[in-house]
């Protein structure tokens, strides 16, 4: 049984001349793993289908949060009976998923350690639930953190920034937070409610505009924000948190979500669920593990339970 490394060449730190890419290639050669470098989703799907006939011992996904999400989605399509064990090697900018799993340390050392552990066996494992997110444009993906409203608008600002990473993301968050206190136009735009309707486990929620919508199987949705503080309690549900609060009232919730406490205020959802449906009045943006999508209707359900190697 082989160990397969899928390396996303479009990931932030895995370009042609990247020292991190060279570290991964060297580690794979040293420990006997096969490397598949992909540049688009068609290549990724082709690699996943090829692996379906090899019964790999483990698959190492090299890249950032978006690479992990697209990799898991491709594996779920190729392995309908169950995704093989997966390990994560760094290569993105923020790596929220890896941080939730307690993965820290210098990227190059982590890459080598992850590949070695996958090849040698015996690495600690975690069984982690996922989200399956389908929309009316034909999108069908497997990931960990879904967001709409202020989450999508925050990522608009982040992607337009001259630099990516935790530092620039934190700076944008601080700018929006303090702007909301003084009523700055940027903060009002980011935190303004989005016209949409929600159904949680098939039950409509009585509000027509939401400033925040989150569904996650991970507690930290980024930058230490633990709004989905009940995520991970069980593999048969995910945490849904939504709010209709305006900008200044949302800002007042920051101390609570940073310490993993429930948000307050009328017009909110806070529940463990098995399904969430979001219907936008007009095609709206949503985020899945840092990747932006657009649709009129989105359905979030439980995805496959994944065995993650966490060396």
PDB file of N, CA and C in Angstrom, residues 82-132:
ATOM      1  N   UNK A  82     -15.560   5.519   1.010  1.00  0.00           N
ATOM      2  CA  UNK A  82     -14.840   6.069   2.158  1.00  0.00           C
ATOM      3  C   UNK A  82     -13.489   6.599   1.755  1.00  0.00           C
ATOM      4  N   UNK A  83     -13.168   7.810   2.177  1.00  0.00           N
ATOM      5  CA  UNK A  83     -11.898   8.455   1.848  1.00  0.00           C
ATOM      6  C   UNK A  83     -10.772   7.771   2.620  1.00  0.00           C
ATOM      7  N   UNK A  84      -9.645   7.491   1.969  1.00  0.00           N
ATOM      8  CA  UNK A  84      -8.515   6.906   2.713  1.00  0.00           C
ATOM      9  C   UNK A  84      -7.977   7.891   3.746  1.00  0.00           C
ATOM     10  N   UNK A  85      -7.177   7.421   4.707  1.00  0.00           N
ATOM     11  CA  UNK A  85      -6.592   8.347   5.685  1.00  0.00           C
ATOM     12  C   UNK A  85      -5.849   9.484   5.003  1.00  0.00           C
ATOM     13  N   UNK A  86      -5.983  10.662   5.582  1.00  0.00           N
ATOM     14  CA  UNK A  86      -5.431  11.884   4.986  1.00  0.00           C
ATOM     15  C   UNK A  86      -4.509  12.572   5.981  1.00  0.00           C
ATOM     16  N   UNK A  87      -3.395  13.093   5.468  1.00  0.00           N
ATOM     17  CA  UNK A  87      -2.503  13.952   6.253  1.00  0.00           C
ATOM     18  C   UNK A  87      -2.386  15.291   5.539  1.00  0.00           C
ATOM     19  N   UNK A  88      -2.131  16.342   6.303  1.00  0.00           N
ATOM     20  CA  UNK A  88      -2.051  17.691   5.744  1.00  0.00           C
ATOM     21  C   UNK A  88      -0.623  18.218   5.838  1.00  0.00           C
ATOM     22  N   UNK A  89      -0.099  18.671   4.710  1.00  0.00           N
ATOM     23  CA  UNK A  89       1.213  19.317   4.675  1.00  0.00           C
ATOM     24  C   UNK A  89       1.010  20.783   4.350  1.00  0.00           C
ATOM     25  N   UNK A  90       1.703  21.698   5.038  1.00  0.00           N
ATOM     26  CA  UNK A  90       1.444  23.130   4.872  1.00  0.00           C
ATOM     27  C   UNK A  90       1.857  23.635   3.496  1.00  0.00           C
ATOM     28  N   UNK A  91       1.249  24.748   3.099  1.00  0.00           N
ATOM     29  CA  UNK A  91       1.590  25.358   1.827  1.00  0.00           C
ATOM     30  C   UNK A  91       0.732  26.563   1.512  1.00  0.00           C
ATOM     31  N   UNK A  92      -0.190  26.917   2.436  1.00  0.00           N
ATOM     32  CA  UNK A  92      -1.068  28.057   2.223  1.00  0.00           C
ATOM     33  C   UNK A  92      -0.622  29.262   3.023  1.00  0.00           C
ATOM     34  N   UNK A  93      -1.562  30.154   3.304  1.00  0.00           N
ATOM     35  CA  UNK A  93      -1.221  31.400   3.987  1.00  0.00           C
ATOM     36  C   UNK A  93      -1.699  31.446   5.432  1.00  0.00           C
ATOM     37  N   UNK A  94      -2.871  30.892   5.728  1.00  0.00           N
ATOM     38  CA  UNK A  94      -3.440  30.978   7.073  1.00  0.00           C
ATOM     39  C   UNK A  94      -3.522  29.604   7.732  1.00  0.00           C
ATOM     40  N   UNK A  95      -3.932  28.576   6.994  1.00  0.00           N
ATOM     41  CA  UNK A  95      -3.947  27.191   7.478  1.00  0.00           C
ATOM     42  C   UNK A  95      -4.818  27.020   8.729  1.00  0.00           C
ATOM     43  N   UNK A  96      -6.047  27.492   8.629  1.00  0.00           N
ATOM     44  CA  UNK A  96      -6.971  27.380   9.754  1.00  0.00           C
ATOM     45  C   UNK A  96      -7.259  25.928  10.104  1.00  0.00           C
ATOM     46  N   UNK A  97      -7.396  25.074   9.089  1.00  0.00           N
ATOM     47  CA  UNK A  97      -7.725  23.673   9.360  1.00  0.00           C
ATOM     48  C   UNK A  97      -6.593  23.008  10.133  1.00  0.00           C
ATOM     49  N   UNK A  98      -5.356  23.164   9.665  1.00  0.00           N
ATOM     50  CA  UNK A  98      -4.211  22.556  10.346  1.00  0.00           C
ATOM     51  C   UNK A  98      -4.072  23.078  11.767  1.00  0.00           C
ATOM     52  N   UNK A  99      -4.324  24.361  11.982  1.00  0.00           N
ATOM     53  CA  UNK A  99      -4.213  24.938  13.324  1.00  0.00           C
ATOM     54  C   UNK A  99      -5.267  24.346  14.260  1.00  0.00           C
ATOM     55  N   UNK A 100      -6.448  24.066  13.750  1.00  0.00           N
ATOM     56  CA  UNK A 100      -7.458  23.417  14.573  1.00  0.00           C
ATOM     57  C   UNK A 100      -7.016  22.036  15.023  1.00  0.00           C
ATOM     58  N   UNK A 101      -6.158  21.413  14.231  1.00  0.00           N
ATOM     59  CA  UNK A 101      -5.680  20.076  14.566  1.00  0.00           C
ATOM     60  C   UNK A 101      -4.435  20.116  15.433  1.00  0.00           C
ATOM     61  N   UNK A 102      -4.024  21.321  15.820  1.00  0.00           N
ATOM     62  CA  UNK A 102      -2.865  21.462  16.688  1.00  0.00           C
ATOM     63  C   UNK A 102      -1.535  21.399  15.966  1.00  0.00           C
ATOM     64  N   UNK A 103      -1.531  21.552  14.646  1.00  0.00           N
ATOM     65  CA  UNK A 103      -0.292  21.466  13.874  1.00  0.00           C
ATOM     66  C   UNK A 103       0.401  22.819  13.883  1.00  0.00           C
ATOM     67  N   UNK A 104       1.597  22.853  14.434  1.00  0.00           N
ATOM     68  CA  UNK A 104       2.371  24.085  14.566  1.00  0.00           C
ATOM     69  C   UNK A 104       3.814  23.818  14.142  1.00  0.00           C
ATOM     70  N   UNK A 105       4.594  24.887  14.126  1.00  0.00           N
ATOM     71  CA  UNK A 105       6.017  24.735  13.872  1.00  0.00           C
ATOM     72  C   UNK A 105       6.407  25.202  12.488  1.00  0.00           C
ATOM     73  N   UNK A 106       7.721  25.263  12.206  1.00  0.00           N
ATOM     74  CA  UNK A 106       8.212  25.716  10.900  1.00  0.00           C
ATOM     75  C   UNK A 106       7.667  24.838   9.770  1.00  0.00           C
ATOM     76  N   UNK A 107       7.283  25.458   8.673  1.00  0.00           N
ATOM     77  CA  UNK A 107       6.610  24.736   7.597  1.00  0.00           C
ATOM     78  C   UNK A 107       7.473  23.617   7.007  1.00  0.00           C
ATOM     79  N   UNK A 108       8.755  23.890   6.768  1.00  0.00           N
ATOM     80  CA  UNK A 108       9.584  22.879   6.118  1.00  0.00           C
ATOM     81  C   UNK A 108       9.765  21.647   7.007  1.00  0.00           C
ATOM     82  N   UNK A 109       9.962  21.878   8.287  1.00  0.00           N
ATOM     83  CA  UNK A 109      10.089  20.751   9.213  1.00  0.00           C
ATOM     84  C   UNK A 109       8.783  19.972   9.303  1.00  0.00           C
ATOM     85  N   UNK A 110       7.659  20.678   9.285  1.00  0.00           N
ATOM     86  CA  UNK A 110       6.362  20.014   9.348  1.00  0.00           C
ATOM     87  C   UNK A 110       6.128  19.157   8.116  1.00  0.00           C
ATOM     88  N   UNK A 111       6.509  19.678   6.935  1.00  0.00           N
ATOM     89  CA  UNK A 111       6.324  18.912   5.700  1.00  0.00           C
ATOM     90  C   UNK A 111       7.063  17.583   5.776  1.00  0.00           C
ATOM     91  N   UNK A 112       8.319  17.648   6.154  1.00  0.00           N
ATOM     92  CA  UNK A 112       9.117  16.428   6.222  1.00  0.00           C
ATOM     93  C   UNK A 112       8.542  15.463   7.272  1.00  0.00           C
ATOM     94  N   UNK A 113       8.132  16.003   8.406  1.00  0.00           N
ATOM     95  CA  UNK A 113       7.593  15.176   9.488  1.00  0.00           C
ATOM     96  C   UNK A 113       6.300  14.497   9.054  1.00  0.00           C
ATOM     97  N   UNK A 114       5.423  15.228   8.372  1.00  0.00           N
ATOM     98  CA  UNK A 114       4.144  14.671   7.943  1.00  0.00           C
ATOM     99  C   UNK A 114       4.363  13.543   6.936  1.00  0.00           C
ATOM    100  N   UNK A 115       5.220  13.755   5.951  1.00  0.00           N
ATOM    101  CA  UNK A 115       5.460  12.722   4.942  1.00  0.00           C
ATOM    102  C   UNK A 115       6.096  11.495   5.583  1.00  0.00           C
ATOM    103  N   UNK A 116       7.065  11.690   6.460  1.00  0.00           N
ATOM    104  CA  UNK A 116       7.707  10.556   7.123  1.00  0.00           C
ATOM    105  C   UNK A 116       6.704   9.777   7.959  1.00  0.00           C
ATOM    106  N   UNK A 117       5.883  10.475   8.723  1.00  0.00           N
ATOM    107  CA  UNK A 117       4.912   9.797   9.585  1.00  0.00           C
ATOM    108  C   UNK A 117       3.893   9.012   8.759  1.00  0.00           C
ATOM    109  N   UNK A 118       3.444   9.590   7.633  1.00  0.00           N
ATOM    110  CA  UNK A 118       2.486   8.883   6.784  1.00  0.00           C
ATOM    111  C   UNK A 118       3.102   7.612   6.209  1.00  0.00           C
ATOM    112  N   UNK A 119       4.381   7.679   5.852  1.00  0.00           N
ATOM    113  CA  UNK A 119       5.044   6.522   5.244  1.00  0.00           C
ATOM    114  C   UNK A 119       5.406   5.460   6.274  1.00  0.00           C
ATOM    115  N   UNK A 120       5.833   5.873   7.440  1.00  0.00           N
ATOM    116  CA  UNK A 120       6.276   4.907   8.447  1.00  0.00           C
ATOM    117  C   UNK A 120       5.117   4.316   9.248  1.00  0.00           C
ATOM    118  N   UNK A 121       3.973   4.999   9.268  1.00  0.00           N
ATOM    119  CA  UNK A 121       2.820   4.513  10.019  1.00  0.00           C
ATOM    120  C   UNK A 121       2.932   4.843  11.498  1.00  0.00           C
ATOM    121  N   UNK A 122       1.872   4.600  12.216  1.00  0.00           N
ATOM    122  CA  UNK A 122       1.876   4.817  13.656  1.00  0.00           C
ATOM    123  C   UNK A 122       1.559   6.228  14.091  1.00  0.00           C
ATOM    124  N   UNK A 123       1.239   7.128  13.146  1.00  0.00           N
ATOM    125  CA  UNK A 123       0.905   8.507  13.524  1.00  0.00           C
ATOM    126  C   UNK A 123      -0.444   8.542  14.246  1.00  0.00           C
ATOM    127  N   UNK A 124      -0.599   9.420  15.244  1.00  0.00           N
ATOM    128  CA  UNK A 124      -1.920   9.575  15.882  1.00  0.00           C
ATOM    129  C   UNK A 124      -2.976   9.943  14.841  1.00  0.00           C
ATOM    130  N   UNK A 125      -4.191   9.507  15.058  1.00  0.00           N
ATOM    131  CA  UNK A 125      -5.270   9.787  14.117  1.00  0.00           C
ATOM    132  C   UNK A 125      -6.429  10.463  14.836  1.00  0.00           C
ATOM    133  N   UNK A 126      -7.180  11.250  14.071  1.00  0.00           N
ATOM    134  CA  UNK A 126      -8.417  11.854  14.564  1.00  0.00           C
ATOM    135  C   UNK A 126      -9.515  11.619  13.544  1.00  0.00           C
ATOM    136  N   UNK A 127     -10.669  11.202  14.028  1.00  0.00           N
ATOM    137  CA  UNK A 127     -11.839  11.051  13.152  1.00  0.00           C
ATOM    138  C   UNK A 127     -12.597  12.370  13.203  1.00  0.00           C
ATOM    139  N   UNK A 128     -12.695  13.020  12.067  1.00  0.00           N
ATOM    140  CA  UNK A 128     -13.260  14.368  12.004  1.00  0.00           C
ATOM    141  C   UNK A 128     -14.421  14.387  11.015  1.00  0.00           C
ATOM    142  N   UNK A 129     -15.538  14.966  11.458  1.00  0.00           N
ATOM    143  CA  UNK A 129     -16.677  15.143  10.559  1.00  0.00           C
ATOM    144  C   UNK A 129     -16.362  16.215   9.525  1.00  0.00           C
ATOM    145  N   UNK A 130     -17.073  16.173   8.420  1.00  0.00           N
ATOM    146  CA  UNK A 130     -16.940  17.211   7.398  1.00  0.00           C
ATOM    147  C   UNK A 130     -18.327  17.743   7.027  1.00  0.00           C
ATOM    148  N   UNK A 131     -18.323  18.805   6.253  1.00  0.00           N
ATOM    149  CA  UNK A 131     -19.534  19.354   5.666  1.00  0.00           C
ATOM    150  C   UNK A 131     -19.582  18.983   4.193  1.00  0.00           C
ATOM    151  N   UNK A 132     -20.755  18.641   3.705  1.00  0.00           N
ATOM    152  CA  UNK A 132     -20.962  18.517   2.264  1.00  0.00           C
ATOM    153  C   UNK A 132     -21.817  19.696   1.835  1.00  0.00           C
TER     154      UNK A 132
END
